[in-house]
Amino acid sequence: MDALSKLPEAMDELLDGFMSHAIVGDTTVGFTQYLFWMCVAIALLLIVMFIFKKKQAESLVPKGLFVNGVEYVVEFARDDMCKSILGDTWKKHFPFITTLFFFILFNNIVGIIPGCHPGTGTIGVTAALALCSFVYFIVLGCKRMGVIGYLKSLAPSGLALPMRVMVWIIELFSTFLRLITLAVRLFCNMFAGHVVMGTFAILATLFFEPLLQGFSVAALGSAGASVFWVLILIVIYLVEILVAVIQAYVFTLLSAVYIQLVEQGE
């Protein structure tokens, strides 16, 4: 049996591994592998922030690659996702925006480690994150303009009544659509990336197996193909690291834009 003939069975096992499996209880009310690795990511984030604050307090001037690196990421979130989008109101939204960014980033990065399952790799977690963002800017709008005022702000004033009703319905639908697009975009990108990496890892393993069973010209050729798949896997792995950062950035940036739309609403 050649390597490619084993691929369908291996892919079934790979996809089954990405499904939610309960560690405690069941998948409905239990603790799955995705929740476990999400907790690991949260723990790592808290440890990094604790060490960062401790080292930062030791000197007025930041010293060391670690402290400067974390400060750079925090400043990036402040300048590119808060100040540039939210303007004068950035300070009150900075804690939420930065927490959202770091939470997603650490989950994405942990998920890249072989054998780990990122919290952002399941639609339940990404939907919860999207709901947090959705509730945040909805509540903000209601606080600023009142519930009725916020609902009225969905359609611009000055339009004829039939046109205003039609625009209001479209904007209301668009507002709820943000919840879906935030959740699905993050989930699909992270899930698809891990499936692709898993596929190439399987191909590299399957093509290398014949060499372990005995030396031959055919086995040597198969091992050469395995090296090719490994090289592609390395490239995809590097791309996936970039995607993990970009997706955390995009999710947070869109959340900031939605907040800014509410802040500028009349």
PDB file of N, CA and C in Angstrom, residues 104 119-134 176-191 247 250-251 254-255 258:
ATOM      1  N   ILE A 104      -6.672  36.972  22.136  1.00  0.00           N
ATOM      2  CA  ILE A 104      -6.739  36.272  20.850  1.00  0.00           C
ATOM      3  C   ILE A 104      -5.340  35.893  20.373  1.00  0.00           C
ATOM      4  N   GLY A 119      -8.028  27.894  21.571  1.00  0.00           N
ATOM      5  CA  GLY A 119      -9.418  28.238  21.869  1.00  0.00           C
ATOM      6  C   GLY A 119     -10.110  28.857  20.676  1.00  0.00           C
ATOM      7  N   THR A 120      -9.347  29.598  19.873  1.00  0.00           N
ATOM      8  CA  THR A 120      -9.916  30.260  18.700  1.00  0.00           C
ATOM      9  C   THR A 120     -10.137  29.282  17.543  1.00  0.00           C
ATOM     10  N   GLY A 121      -9.840  27.998  17.744  1.00  0.00           N
ATOM     11  CA  GLY A 121     -10.067  27.006  16.712  1.00  0.00           C
ATOM     12  C   GLY A 121     -11.438  26.379  16.775  1.00  0.00           C
ATOM     13  N   THR A 122     -12.284  26.848  17.684  1.00  0.00           N
ATOM     14  CA  THR A 122     -13.652  26.356  17.783  1.00  0.00           C
ATOM     15  C   THR A 122     -14.618  27.532  17.710  1.00  0.00           C
ATOM     16  N   ILE A 123     -15.728  27.345  17.047  1.00  0.00           N
ATOM     17  CA  ILE A 123     -16.673  28.439  16.810  1.00  0.00           C
ATOM     18  C   ILE A 123     -17.296  28.948  18.108  1.00  0.00           C
ATOM     19  N   GLY A 124     -17.362  28.079  19.131  1.00  0.00           N
ATOM     20  CA  GLY A 124     -17.949  28.505  20.399  1.00  0.00           C
ATOM     21  C   GLY A 124     -17.170  29.634  21.045  1.00  0.00           C
ATOM     22  N   VAL A 125     -15.842  29.520  21.042  1.00  0.00           N
ATOM     23  CA  VAL A 125     -14.992  30.546  21.665  1.00  0.00           C
ATOM     24  C   VAL A 125     -14.997  31.825  20.827  1.00  0.00           C
ATOM     25  N   THR A 126     -14.861  31.688  19.508  1.00  0.00           N
ATOM     26  CA  THR A 126     -14.846  32.889  18.660  1.00  0.00           C
ATOM     27  C   THR A 126     -16.197  33.600  18.702  1.00  0.00           C
ATOM     28  N   ALA A 127     -17.289  32.830  18.820  1.00  0.00           N
ATOM     29  CA  ALA A 127     -18.619  33.445  18.948  1.00  0.00           C
ATOM     30  C   ALA A 127     -18.732  34.201  20.269  1.00  0.00           C
ATOM     31  N   ALA A 128     -18.160  33.641  21.338  1.00  0.00           N
ATOM     32  CA  ALA A 128     -18.174  34.325  22.640  1.00  0.00           C
ATOM     33  C   ALA A 128     -17.368  35.619  22.578  1.00  0.00           C
ATOM     34  N   LEU A 129     -16.218  35.589  21.896  1.00  0.00           N
ATOM     35  CA  LEU A 129     -15.404  36.799  21.736  1.00  0.00           C
ATOM     36  C   LEU A 129     -16.160  37.847  20.918  1.00  0.00           C
ATOM     37  N   ALA A 130     -16.796  37.402  19.838  1.00  0.00           N
ATOM     38  CA  ALA A 130     -17.572  38.319  19.005  1.00  0.00           C
ATOM     39  C   ALA A 130     -18.743  38.910  19.798  1.00  0.00           C
ATOM     40  N   LEU A 131     -19.350  38.095  20.652  1.00  0.00           N
ATOM     41  CA  LEU A 131     -20.466  38.578  21.471  1.00  0.00           C
ATOM     42  C   LEU A 131     -19.993  39.631  22.467  1.00  0.00           C
ATOM     43  N   CYS A 132     -18.794  39.437  23.032  1.00  0.00           N
ATOM     44  CA  CYS A 132     -18.228  40.444  23.951  1.00  0.00           C
ATOM     45  C   CYS A 132     -18.059  41.779  23.235  1.00  0.00           C
ATOM     46  N   SER A 133     -17.500  41.735  22.034  1.00  0.00           N
ATOM     47  CA  SER A 133     -17.311  42.956  21.247  1.00  0.00           C
ATOM     48  C   SER A 133     -18.649  43.576  20.888  1.00  0.00           C
ATOM     49  N   PHE A 134     -19.595  42.738  20.479  1.00  0.00           N
ATOM     50  CA  PHE A 134     -20.931  43.199  20.073  1.00  0.00           C
ATOM     51  C   PHE A 134     -21.644  43.889  21.246  1.00  0.00           C
ATOM     52  N   PHE A 176     -26.167  43.303  13.316  1.00  0.00           N
ATOM     53  CA  PHE A 176     -26.147  41.925  13.813  1.00  0.00           C
ATOM     54  C   PHE A 176     -25.219  41.045  12.979  1.00  0.00           C
ATOM     55  N   LEU A 177     -25.029  41.414  11.718  1.00  0.00           N
ATOM     56  CA  LEU A 177     -24.127  40.657  10.856  1.00  0.00           C
ATOM     57  C   LEU A 177     -22.676  40.772  11.330  1.00  0.00           C
ATOM     58  N   ARG A 178     -22.342  41.885  11.991  1.00  0.00           N
ATOM     59  CA  ARG A 178     -20.996  42.055  12.533  1.00  0.00           C
ATOM     60  C   ARG A 178     -20.660  40.938  13.513  1.00  0.00           C
ATOM     61  N   LEU A 179     -21.646  40.541  14.311  1.00  0.00           N
ATOM     62  CA  LEU A 179     -21.457  39.475  15.286  1.00  0.00           C
ATOM     63  C   LEU A 179     -21.048  38.176  14.587  1.00  0.00           C
ATOM     64  N   ILE A 180     -21.723  37.870  13.491  1.00  0.00           N
ATOM     65  CA  ILE A 180     -21.451  36.632  12.760  1.00  0.00           C
ATOM     66  C   ILE A 180     -20.101  36.692  12.053  1.00  0.00           C
ATOM     67  N   THR A 181     -19.833  37.808  11.381  1.00  0.00           N
ATOM     68  CA  THR A 181     -18.592  37.910  10.607  1.00  0.00           C
ATOM     69  C   THR A 181     -17.353  37.891  11.506  1.00  0.00           C
ATOM     70  N   LEU A 182     -17.428  38.532  12.676  1.00  0.00           N
ATOM     71  CA  LEU A 182     -16.296  38.507  13.604  1.00  0.00           C
ATOM     72  C   LEU A 182     -15.990  37.075  14.045  1.00  0.00           C
ATOM     73  N   ALA A 183     -17.041  36.344  14.402  1.00  0.00           N
ATOM     74  CA  ALA A 183     -16.856  34.977  14.903  1.00  0.00           C
ATOM     75  C   ALA A 183     -16.375  34.030  13.807  1.00  0.00           C
ATOM     76  N   VAL A 184     -17.019  34.093  12.645  1.00  0.00           N
ATOM     77  CA  VAL A 184     -16.725  33.138  11.575  1.00  0.00           C
ATOM     78  C   VAL A 184     -15.354  33.399  10.952  1.00  0.00           C
ATOM     79  N   ARG A 185     -14.991  34.675  10.769  1.00  0.00           N
ATOM     80  CA  ARG A 185     -13.703  34.994  10.144  1.00  0.00           C
ATOM     81  C   ARG A 185     -12.543  34.434  10.970  1.00  0.00           C
ATOM     82  N   LEU A 186     -12.567  34.673  12.274  1.00  0.00           N
ATOM     83  CA  LEU A 186     -11.484  34.199  13.133  1.00  0.00           C
ATOM     84  C   LEU A 186     -11.445  32.672  13.179  1.00  0.00           C
ATOM     85  N   PHE A 187     -12.612  32.066  13.361  1.00  0.00           N
ATOM     86  CA  PHE A 187     -12.674  30.601  13.440  1.00  0.00           C
ATOM     87  C   PHE A 187     -12.182  29.938  12.153  1.00  0.00           C
ATOM     88  N   CYS A 188     -12.687  30.391  11.019  1.00  0.00           N
ATOM     89  CA  CYS A 188     -12.332  29.763   9.739  1.00  0.00           C
ATOM     90  C   CYS A 188     -10.850  29.884   9.436  1.00  0.00           C
ATOM     91  N   ASN A 189     -10.272  31.037   9.694  1.00  0.00           N
ATOM     92  CA  ASN A 189      -8.849  31.218   9.415  1.00  0.00           C
ATOM     93  C   ASN A 189      -7.980  30.327  10.292  1.00  0.00           C
ATOM     94  N   MET A 190      -8.309  30.223  11.571  1.00  0.00           N
ATOM     95  CA  MET A 190      -7.499  29.414  12.466  1.00  0.00           C
ATOM     96  C   MET A 190      -7.719  27.925  12.214  1.00  0.00           C
ATOM     97  N   PHE A 191      -8.964  27.520  12.011  1.00  0.00           N
ATOM     98  CA  PHE A 191      -9.265  26.113  11.781  1.00  0.00           C
ATOM     99  C   PHE A 191      -8.644  25.636  10.468  1.00  0.00           C
ATOM    100  N   GLN A 247      -4.813  37.832  12.334  1.00  0.00           N
ATOM    101  CA  GLN A 247      -6.207  37.614  12.722  1.00  0.00           C
ATOM    102  C   GLN A 247      -6.532  38.257  14.069  1.00  0.00           C
ATOM    103  N   VAL A 250      -6.844  41.942  13.110  1.00  0.00           N
ATOM    104  CA  VAL A 250      -8.061  42.258  12.347  1.00  0.00           C
ATOM    105  C   VAL A 250      -9.288  42.243  13.249  1.00  0.00           C
ATOM    106  N   PHE A 251      -9.404  41.218  14.089  1.00  0.00           N
ATOM    107  CA  PHE A 251     -10.552  41.128  14.996  1.00  0.00           C
ATOM    108  C   PHE A 251     -10.617  42.348  15.909  1.00  0.00           C
ATOM    109  N   LEU A 254     -11.360  45.695  13.912  1.00  0.00           N
ATOM    110  CA  LEU A 254     -12.772  45.820  13.551  1.00  0.00           C
ATOM    111  C   LEU A 254     -13.619  46.185  14.767  1.00  0.00           C
ATOM    112  N   SER A 255     -13.279  45.601  15.914  1.00  0.00           N
ATOM    113  CA  SER A 255     -13.996  45.949  17.149  1.00  0.00           C
ATOM    114  C   SER A 255     -13.816  47.428  17.466  1.00  0.00           C
ATOM    115  N   TYR A 258     -16.003  49.497  15.136  1.00  0.00           N
ATOM    116  CA  TYR A 258     -17.411  49.479  15.548  1.00  0.00           C
ATOM    117  C   TYR A 258     -17.642  50.392  16.749  1.00  0.00           C
TER     118      TYR A 258
END
